[in-house]
């Protein structure tokens, strides 16, 4: 069973790598969170669009979800860049999207990619802050 799971993982990873190899540009999104058991995690997702026969299919998929020690900006930036390097896309990444948490904004400033705060997170945070004050 374990060997079958490893084979499926390897096949799926190769499929994702083939997609990333075929595109010219990739956008990344990153997110940090703490689980109910107080473990910290970093998720990095790739987003791309590939023109094939005048069709523009988009692809989005997780590159990693990994346990991290803390939510520090320097380590987070290093981790995100290491993920891009491990998938061989560091030269293709144009933007990185994050929520507007201070640590994520600080991490994004340390990356060589243009930073794009995600509008949905900005809106959600604004509404939450306003409701907390009522």
PDB file of N, CA, C and O in Angstrom, residues 57-122:
ATOM      1  N   UNK A  57      -6.418  27.530 -20.521  1.00  0.00           N
ATOM      2  CA  UNK A  57      -6.743  26.831 -19.271  1.00  0.00           C
ATOM      3  C   UNK A  57      -5.863  27.328 -18.131  1.00  0.00           C
ATOM      4  O   UNK A  57      -4.682  27.615 -18.326  1.00  0.00           O
ATOM      5  N   UNK A  58      -6.455  27.460 -16.981  1.00  0.00           N
ATOM      6  CA  UNK A  58      -5.666  27.859 -15.816  1.00  0.00           C
ATOM      7  C   UNK A  58      -5.443  26.641 -14.937  1.00  0.00           C
ATOM      8  O   UNK A  58      -6.194  25.680 -14.985  1.00  0.00           O
ATOM      9  N   UNK A  59      -4.382  26.718 -14.175  1.00  0.00           N
ATOM     10  CA  UNK A  59      -4.066  25.627 -13.257  1.00  0.00           C
ATOM     11  C   UNK A  59      -3.643  26.222 -11.928  1.00  0.00           C
ATOM     12  O   UNK A  59      -2.871  27.182 -11.892  1.00  0.00           O
ATOM     13  N   UNK A  60      -4.158  25.695 -10.860  1.00  0.00           N
ATOM     14  CA  UNK A  60      -3.754  26.076  -9.511  1.00  0.00           C
ATOM     15  C   UNK A  60      -3.618  24.805  -8.694  1.00  0.00           C
ATOM     16  O   UNK A  60      -4.503  23.954  -8.726  1.00  0.00           O
ATOM     17  N   UNK A  61      -2.505  24.689  -8.007  1.00  0.00           N
ATOM     18  CA  UNK A  61      -2.296  23.509  -7.179  1.00  0.00           C
ATOM     19  C   UNK A  61      -1.256  23.796  -6.108  1.00  0.00           C
ATOM     20  O   UNK A  61      -0.397  24.662  -6.270  1.00  0.00           O
ATOM     21  N   UNK A  62      -1.380  23.064  -5.015  1.00  0.00           N
ATOM     22  CA  UNK A  62      -0.460  23.225  -3.889  1.00  0.00           C
ATOM     23  C   UNK A  62       0.910  22.688  -4.275  1.00  0.00           C
ATOM     24  O   UNK A  62       1.028  21.601  -4.841  1.00  0.00           O
ATOM     25  N   UNK A  63       1.932  23.471  -3.987  1.00  0.00           N
ATOM     26  CA  UNK A  63       3.307  23.018  -4.159  1.00  0.00           C
ATOM     27  C   UNK A  63       3.810  22.388  -2.864  1.00  0.00           C
ATOM     28  O   UNK A  63       4.622  21.474  -2.894  1.00  0.00           O
ATOM     29  N   UNK A  64       3.329  22.912  -1.750  1.00  0.00           N
ATOM     30  CA  UNK A  64       3.711  22.352  -0.460  1.00  0.00           C
ATOM     31  C   UNK A  64       2.733  22.788   0.615  1.00  0.00           C
ATOM     32  O   UNK A  64       2.101  23.838   0.507  1.00  0.00           O
ATOM     33  N   UNK A  65       2.612  21.971   1.591  1.00  0.00           N
ATOM     34  CA  UNK A  65       2.026  22.320   2.889  1.00  0.00           C
ATOM     35  C   UNK A  65       3.002  21.705   3.876  1.00  0.00           C
ATOM     36  O   UNK A  65       3.166  20.491   3.916  1.00  0.00           O
ATOM     37  N   UNK A  66       3.694  22.563   4.590  1.00  0.00           N
ATOM     38  CA  UNK A  66       4.739  22.053   5.475  1.00  0.00           C
ATOM     39  C   UNK A  66       4.649  22.653   6.863  1.00  0.00           C
ATOM     40  O   UNK A  66       4.202  23.788   7.034  1.00  0.00           O
ATOM     41  N   UNK A  67       5.067  21.862   7.812  1.00  0.00           N
ATOM     42  CA  UNK A  67       5.103  22.319   9.193  1.00  0.00           C
ATOM     43  C   UNK A  67       6.299  23.250   9.361  1.00  0.00           C
ATOM     44  O   UNK A  67       7.387  22.962   8.866  1.00  0.00           O
ATOM     45  N   UNK A  68       6.061  24.376  10.013  1.00  0.00           N
ATOM     46  CA  UNK A  68       7.131  25.346  10.267  1.00  0.00           C
ATOM     47  C   UNK A  68       7.186  25.620  11.763  1.00  0.00           C
ATOM     48  O   UNK A  68       6.222  25.385  12.488  1.00  0.00           O
ATOM     49  N   UNK A  69       8.334  26.120  12.212  1.00  0.00           N
ATOM     50  CA  UNK A  69       8.488  26.375  13.642  1.00  0.00           C
ATOM     51  C   UNK A  69       7.674  27.574  14.107  1.00  0.00           C
ATOM     52  O   UNK A  69       6.956  27.502  15.076  1.00  0.00           O
ATOM     53  N   UNK A  70       7.813  28.691  13.399  1.00  0.00           N
ATOM     54  CA  UNK A  70       7.123  29.917  13.798  1.00  0.00           C
ATOM     55  C   UNK A  70       6.745  30.698  12.561  1.00  0.00           C
ATOM     56  O   UNK A  70       7.191  30.404  11.466  1.00  0.00           O
ATOM     57  N   UNK A  71       5.989  31.749  12.765  1.00  0.00           N
ATOM     58  CA  UNK A  71       5.522  32.586  11.663  1.00  0.00           C
ATOM     59  C   UNK A  71       6.413  33.816  11.475  1.00  0.00           C
ATOM     60  O   UNK A  71       5.931  34.927  11.384  1.00  0.00           O
ATOM     61  N   UNK A  72       7.720  33.629  11.418  1.00  0.00           N
ATOM     62  CA  UNK A  72       8.629  34.760  11.249  1.00  0.00           C
ATOM     63  C   UNK A  72       8.827  35.083   9.777  1.00  0.00           C
ATOM     64  O   UNK A  72       8.940  34.192   8.933  1.00  0.00           O
ATOM     65  N   UNK A  73       8.924  36.376   9.469  1.00  0.00           N
ATOM     66  CA  UNK A  73       9.002  36.844   8.090  1.00  0.00           C
ATOM     67  C   UNK A  73      10.228  36.315   7.355  1.00  0.00           C
ATOM     68  O   UNK A  73      10.122  35.860   6.216  1.00  0.00           O
ATOM     69  N   UNK A  74      11.394  36.371   7.974  1.00  0.00           N
ATOM     70  CA  UNK A  74      12.620  35.967   7.289  1.00  0.00           C
ATOM     71  C   UNK A  74      12.560  34.486   6.919  1.00  0.00           C
ATOM     72  O   UNK A  74      12.834  34.102   5.781  1.00  0.00           O
ATOM     73  N   UNK A  75      12.192  33.634   7.873  1.00  0.00           N
ATOM     74  CA  UNK A  75      12.100  32.194   7.605  1.00  0.00           C
ATOM     75  C   UNK A  75      11.004  31.888   6.594  1.00  0.00           C
ATOM     76  O   UNK A  75      11.159  31.009   5.747  1.00  0.00           O
ATOM     77  N   UNK A  76       9.892  32.618   6.672  1.00  0.00           N
ATOM     78  CA  UNK A  76       8.800  32.399   5.729  1.00  0.00           C
ATOM     79  C   UNK A  76       9.245  32.733   4.315  1.00  0.00           C
ATOM     80  O   UNK A  76       8.992  31.967   3.378  1.00  0.00           O
ATOM     81  N   UNK A  77       9.921  33.864   4.140  1.00  0.00           N
ATOM     82  CA  UNK A  77      10.428  34.239   2.813  1.00  0.00           C
ATOM     83  C   UNK A  77      11.403  33.189   2.298  1.00  0.00           C
ATOM     84  O   UNK A  77      11.331  32.785   1.128  1.00  0.00           O
ATOM     85  N   UNK A  78      12.302  32.736   3.155  1.00  0.00           N
ATOM     86  CA  UNK A  78      13.253  31.699   2.747  1.00  0.00           C
ATOM     87  C   UNK A  78      12.537  30.421   2.339  1.00  0.00           C
ATOM     88  O   UNK A  78      12.885  29.795   1.334  1.00  0.00           O
ATOM     89  N   UNK A  79      11.531  30.044   3.101  1.00  0.00           N
ATOM     90  CA  UNK A  79      10.776  28.826   2.790  1.00  0.00           C
ATOM     91  C   UNK A  79      10.046  28.940   1.457  1.00  0.00           C
ATOM     92  O   UNK A  79      10.060  28.001   0.654  1.00  0.00           O
ATOM     93  N   UNK A  80       9.409  30.075   1.212  1.00  0.00           N
ATOM     94  CA  UNK A  80       8.681  30.274  -0.050  1.00  0.00           C
ATOM     95  C   UNK A  80       9.651  30.222  -1.223  1.00  0.00           C
ATOM     96  O   UNK A  80       9.391  29.573  -2.242  1.00  0.00           O
ATOM     97  N   UNK A  81      10.797  30.888  -1.091  1.00  0.00           N
ATOM     98  CA  UNK A  81      11.771  30.880  -2.185  1.00  0.00           C
ATOM     99  C   UNK A  81      12.344  29.477  -2.395  1.00  0.00           C
ATOM    100  O   UNK A  81      12.537  29.041  -3.534  1.00  0.00           O
ATOM    101  N   UNK A  82      12.578  28.747  -1.318  1.00  0.00           N
ATOM    102  CA  UNK A  82      13.078  27.374  -1.425  1.00  0.00           C
ATOM    103  C   UNK A  82      12.077  26.487  -2.154  1.00  0.00           C
ATOM    104  O   UNK A  82      12.461  25.630  -2.959  1.00  0.00           O
ATOM    105  N   UNK A  83      10.789  26.696  -1.905  1.00  0.00           N
ATOM    106  CA  UNK A  83       9.754  25.941  -2.622  1.00  0.00           C
ATOM    107  C   UNK A  83       9.834  26.254  -4.113  1.00  0.00           C
ATOM    108  O   UNK A  83       9.816  25.343  -4.955  1.00  0.00           O
ATOM    109  N   UNK A  84       9.947  27.538  -4.468  1.00  0.00           N
ATOM    110  CA  UNK A  84      10.062  27.920  -5.881  1.00  0.00           C
ATOM    111  C   UNK A  84      11.295  27.277  -6.516  1.00  0.00           C
ATOM    112  O   UNK A  84      11.225  26.761  -7.638  1.00  0.00           O
ATOM    113  N   UNK A  85      12.408  27.275  -5.793  1.00  0.00           N
ATOM    114  CA  UNK A  85      13.628  26.647  -6.318  1.00  0.00           C
ATOM    115  C   UNK A  85      13.456  25.139  -6.491  1.00  0.00           C
ATOM    116  O   UNK A  85      13.888  24.578  -7.503  1.00  0.00           O
ATOM    117  N   UNK A  86      12.830  24.494  -5.525  1.00  0.00           N
ATOM    118  CA  UNK A  86      12.693  23.037  -5.604  1.00  0.00           C
ATOM    119  C   UNK A  86      11.811  22.613  -6.777  1.00  0.00           C
ATOM    120  O   UNK A  86      11.985  21.515  -7.319  1.00  0.00           O
ATOM    121  N   UNK A  87      10.888  23.484  -7.189  1.00  0.00           N
ATOM    122  CA  UNK A  87      10.044  23.206  -8.354  1.00  0.00           C
ATOM    123  C   UNK A  87      10.631  23.807  -9.625  1.00  0.00           C
ATOM    124  O   UNK A  87      10.012  23.754 -10.688  1.00  0.00           O
ATOM    125  N   UNK A  88      11.811  24.449  -9.516  1.00  0.00           N
ATOM    126  CA  UNK A  88      12.527  25.044 -10.653  1.00  0.00           C
ATOM    127  C   UNK A  88      11.696  26.115 -11.364  1.00  0.00           C
ATOM    128  O   UNK A  88      11.666  26.197 -12.585  1.00  0.00           O
ATOM    129  N   UNK A  89      11.029  26.965 -10.561  1.00  0.00           N
ATOM    130  CA  UNK A  89      10.200  28.027 -11.144  1.00  0.00           C
ATOM    131  C   UNK A  89      10.609  29.415 -10.651  1.00  0.00           C
ATOM    132  O   UNK A  89       9.937  30.401 -10.954  1.00  0.00           O
ATOM    133  N   UNK A  90      11.709  29.512  -9.902  1.00  0.00           N
ATOM    134  CA  UNK A  90      12.069  30.800  -9.312  1.00  0.00           C
ATOM    135  C   UNK A  90      12.252  31.895 -10.366  1.00  0.00           C
ATOM    136  O   UNK A  90      12.009  33.066 -10.090  1.00  0.00           O
ATOM    137  N   UNK A  91      12.636  31.535 -11.598  1.00  0.00           N
ATOM    138  CA  UNK A  91      12.787  32.521 -12.666  1.00  0.00           C
ATOM    139  C   UNK A  91      11.464  32.825 -13.370  1.00  0.00           C
ATOM    140  O   UNK A  91      11.376  33.788 -14.134  1.00  0.00           O
ATOM    141  N   UNK A  92      10.449  32.033 -13.124  1.00  0.00           N
ATOM    142  CA  UNK A  92       9.145  32.210 -13.769  1.00  0.00           C
ATOM    143  C   UNK A  92       8.143  32.951 -12.890  1.00  0.00           C
ATOM    144  O   UNK A  92       7.121  33.410 -13.375  1.00  0.00           O
ATOM    145  N   UNK A  93       8.415  33.030 -11.597  1.00  0.00           N
ATOM    146  CA  UNK A  93       7.455  33.639 -10.674  1.00  0.00           C
ATOM    147  C   UNK A  93       7.439  35.145 -10.877  1.00  0.00           C
ATOM    148  O   UNK A  93       8.475  35.800 -10.815  1.00  0.00           O
ATOM    149  N   UNK A  94       6.259  35.677 -11.132  1.00  0.00           N
ATOM    150  CA  UNK A  94       6.109  37.117 -11.344  1.00  0.00           C
ATOM    151  C   UNK A  94       5.564  37.811 -10.105  1.00  0.00           C
ATOM    152  O   UNK A  94       5.963  38.931  -9.802  1.00  0.00           O
ATOM    153  N   UNK A  95       4.642  37.160  -9.416  1.00  0.00           N
ATOM    154  CA  UNK A  95       4.015  37.781  -8.248  1.00  0.00           C
ATOM    155  C   UNK A  95       3.826  36.757  -7.141  1.00  0.00           C
ATOM    156  O   UNK A  95       3.758  35.553  -7.387  1.00  0.00           O
ATOM    157  N   UNK A  96       3.742  37.286  -5.924  1.00  0.00           N
ATOM    158  CA  UNK A  96       3.380  36.442  -4.784  1.00  0.00           C
ATOM    159  C   UNK A  96       2.206  37.116  -4.090  1.00  0.00           C
ATOM    160  O   UNK A  96       2.228  38.317  -3.841  1.00  0.00           O
ATOM    161  N   UNK A  97       1.189  36.343  -3.830  1.00  0.00           N
ATOM    162  CA  UNK A  97       0.008  36.860  -3.155  1.00  0.00           C
ATOM    163  C   UNK A  97      -0.039  36.363  -1.727  1.00  0.00           C
ATOM    164  O   UNK A  97       0.258  35.200  -1.453  1.00  0.00           O
ATOM    165  N   UNK A  98      -0.369  37.264  -0.829  1.00  0.00           N
ATOM    166  CA  UNK A  98      -0.465  36.911   0.586  1.00  0.00           C
ATOM    167  C   UNK A  98      -1.660  37.624   1.189  1.00  0.00           C
ATOM    168  O   UNK A  98      -2.222  38.543   0.596  1.00  0.00           O
ATOM    169  N   UNK A  99      -1.998  37.214   2.401  1.00  0.00           N
ATOM    170  CA  UNK A  99      -2.953  38.011   3.150  1.00  0.00           C
ATOM    171  C   UNK A  99      -2.199  39.243   3.662  1.00  0.00           C
ATOM    172  O   UNK A  99      -1.032  39.446   3.326  1.00  0.00           O
ATOM    173  N   UNK A 100      -2.829  40.054   4.427  1.00  0.00           N
ATOM    174  CA  UNK A 100      -2.197  41.299   4.874  1.00  0.00           C
ATOM    175  C   UNK A 100      -1.667  41.227   6.297  1.00  0.00           C
ATOM    176  O   UNK A 100      -1.441  42.261   6.931  1.00  0.00           O
ATOM    177  N   UNK A 101      -1.447  40.016   6.787  1.00  0.00           N
ATOM    178  CA  UNK A 101      -0.830  39.887   8.102  1.00  0.00           C
ATOM    179  C   UNK A 101       0.578  40.489   8.031  1.00  0.00           C
ATOM    180  O   UNK A 101       1.254  40.387   7.011  1.00  0.00           O
ATOM    181  N   UNK A 102       0.991  41.122   9.107  1.00  0.00           N
ATOM    182  CA  UNK A 102       2.284  41.809   9.098  1.00  0.00           C
ATOM    183  C   UNK A 102       3.428  40.883   8.730  1.00  0.00           C
ATOM    184  O   UNK A 102       4.329  41.256   7.982  1.00  0.00           O
ATOM    185  N   UNK A 103       3.414  39.667   9.272  1.00  0.00           N
ATOM    186  CA  UNK A 103       4.513  38.752   8.979  1.00  0.00           C
ATOM    187  C   UNK A 103       4.544  38.339   7.509  1.00  0.00           C
ATOM    188  O   UNK A 103       5.614  38.202   6.922  1.00  0.00           O
ATOM    189  N   UNK A 104       3.387  38.160   6.902  1.00  0.00           N
ATOM    190  CA  UNK A 104       3.343  37.781   5.489  1.00  0.00           C
ATOM    191  C   UNK A 104       3.739  38.957   4.595  1.00  0.00           C
ATOM    192  O   UNK A 104       4.423  38.772   3.590  1.00  0.00           O
ATOM    193  N   UNK A 105       3.316  40.162   4.952  1.00  0.00           N
ATOM    194  CA  UNK A 105       3.713  41.335   4.175  1.00  0.00           C
ATOM    195  C   UNK A 105       5.232  41.533   4.273  1.00  0.00           C
ATOM    196  O   UNK A 105       5.894  41.835   3.279  1.00  0.00           O
ATOM    197  N   UNK A 106       5.785  41.342   5.469  1.00  0.00           N
ATOM    198  CA  UNK A 106       7.236  41.469   5.650  1.00  0.00           C
ATOM    199  C   UNK A 106       7.972  40.379   4.880  1.00  0.00           C
ATOM    200  O   UNK A 106       9.021  40.632   4.278  1.00  0.00           O
ATOM    201  N   UNK A 107       7.444  39.174   4.881  1.00  0.00           N
ATOM    202  CA  UNK A 107       8.062  38.083   4.116  1.00  0.00           C
ATOM    203  C   UNK A 107       8.036  38.399   2.629  1.00  0.00           C
ATOM    204  O   UNK A 107       9.034  38.211   1.924  1.00  0.00           O
ATOM    205  N   UNK A 108       6.907  38.891   2.141  1.00  0.00           N
ATOM    206  CA  UNK A 108       6.768  39.208   0.719  1.00  0.00           C
ATOM    207  C   UNK A 108       7.762  40.287   0.283  1.00  0.00           C
ATOM    208  O   UNK A 108       8.288  40.237  -0.832  1.00  0.00           O
ATOM    209  N   UNK A 109       8.025  41.246   1.153  1.00  0.00           N
ATOM    210  CA  UNK A 109       8.998  42.297   0.816  1.00  0.00           C
ATOM    211  C   UNK A 109      10.414  41.736   0.662  1.00  0.00           C
ATOM    212  O   UNK A 109      11.246  42.329   0.004  1.00  0.00           O
ATOM    213  N   UNK A 110      10.691  40.598   1.252  1.00  0.00           N
ATOM    214  CA  UNK A 110      12.016  39.974   1.173  1.00  0.00           C
ATOM    215  C   UNK A 110      12.167  39.075  -0.063  1.00  0.00           C
ATOM    216  O   UNK A 110      13.249  38.584  -0.339  1.00  0.00           O
ATOM    217  N   UNK A 111      11.085  38.842  -0.767  1.00  0.00           N
ATOM    218  CA  UNK A 111      11.125  37.985  -1.948  1.00  0.00           C
ATOM    219  C   UNK A 111      11.395  38.821  -3.200  1.00  0.00           C
ATOM    220  O   UNK A 111      11.031  39.998  -3.254  1.00  0.00           O
ATOM    221  N   UNK A 112      11.996  38.208  -4.228  1.00  0.00           N
ATOM    222  CA  UNK A 112      12.289  38.956  -5.464  1.00  0.00           C
ATOM    223  C   UNK A 112      11.096  39.046  -6.412  1.00  0.00           C
ATOM    224  O   UNK A 112      11.264  39.338  -7.584  1.00  0.00           O
ATOM    225  N   UNK A 113       9.897  38.792  -5.915  1.00  0.00           N
ATOM    226  CA  UNK A 113       8.684  38.818  -6.725  1.00  0.00           C
ATOM    227  C   UNK A 113       7.830  40.016  -6.318  1.00  0.00           C
ATOM    228  O   UNK A 113       7.869  40.442  -5.166  1.00  0.00           O
ATOM    229  N   UNK A 114       7.035  40.515  -7.255  1.00  0.00           N
ATOM    230  CA  UNK A 114       6.105  41.592  -6.926  1.00  0.00           C
ATOM    231  C   UNK A 114       5.069  41.061  -5.942  1.00  0.00           C
ATOM    232  O   UNK A 114       4.535  39.968  -6.111  1.00  0.00           O
ATOM    233  N   UNK A 115       4.775  41.833  -4.914  1.00  0.00           N
ATOM    234  CA  UNK A 115       3.822  41.416  -3.888  1.00  0.00           C
ATOM    235  C   UNK A 115       2.434  41.909  -4.231  1.00  0.00           C
ATOM    236  O   UNK A 115       2.246  43.062  -4.590  1.00  0.00           O
ATOM    237  N   UNK A 116       1.438  41.021  -4.132  1.00  0.00           N
ATOM    238  CA  UNK A 116       0.050  41.356  -4.422  1.00  0.00           C
ATOM    239  C   UNK A 116      -0.823  40.905  -3.252  1.00  0.00           C
ATOM    240  O   UNK A 116      -1.111  39.711  -3.126  1.00  0.00           O
ATOM    241  N   UNK A 117      -1.219  41.826  -2.373  1.00  0.00           N
ATOM    242  CA  UNK A 117      -2.134  41.421  -1.287  1.00  0.00           C
ATOM    243  C   UNK A 117      -3.441  40.895  -1.878  1.00  0.00           C
ATOM    244  O   UNK A 117      -3.949  41.445  -2.847  1.00  0.00           O
ATOM    245  N   UNK A 118      -3.945  39.821  -1.321  1.00  0.00           N
ATOM    246  CA  UNK A 118      -5.178  39.235  -1.840  1.00  0.00           C
ATOM    247  C   UNK A 118      -6.369  40.037  -1.348  1.00  0.00           C
ATOM    248  O   UNK A 118      -6.579  40.202  -0.144  1.00  0.00           O
ATOM    249  N   UNK A 119      -7.168  40.503  -2.273  1.00  0.00           N
ATOM    250  CA  UNK A 119      -8.292  41.380  -1.970  1.00  0.00           C
ATOM    251  C   UNK A 119      -9.304  40.737  -1.024  1.00  0.00           C
ATOM    252  O   UNK A 119      -9.844  41.403  -0.145  1.00  0.00           O
ATOM    253  N   UNK A 120      -9.568  39.452  -1.184  1.00  0.00           N
ATOM    254  CA  UNK A 120     -10.545  38.783  -0.326  1.00  0.00           C
ATOM    255  C   UNK A 120     -10.097  38.820   1.129  1.00  0.00           C
ATOM    256  O   UNK A 120     -10.910  39.035   2.033  1.00  0.00           O
ATOM    257  N   UNK A 121      -8.806  38.645   1.360  1.00  0.00           N
ATOM    258  CA  UNK A 121      -8.299  38.693   2.738  1.00  0.00           C
ATOM    259  C   UNK A 121      -8.388  40.108   3.303  1.00  0.00           C
ATOM    260  O   UNK A 121      -8.708  40.295   4.471  1.00  0.00           O
ATOM    261  N   UNK A 122      -8.093  41.093   2.462  1.00  0.00           N
ATOM    262  CA  UNK A 122      -8.174  42.483   2.907  1.00  0.00           C
ATOM    263  C   UNK A 122      -9.614  42.811   3.289  1.00  0.00           C
ATOM    264  O   UNK A 122      -9.872  43.396   4.353  1.00  0.00           O
TER     265      UNK A 122
END
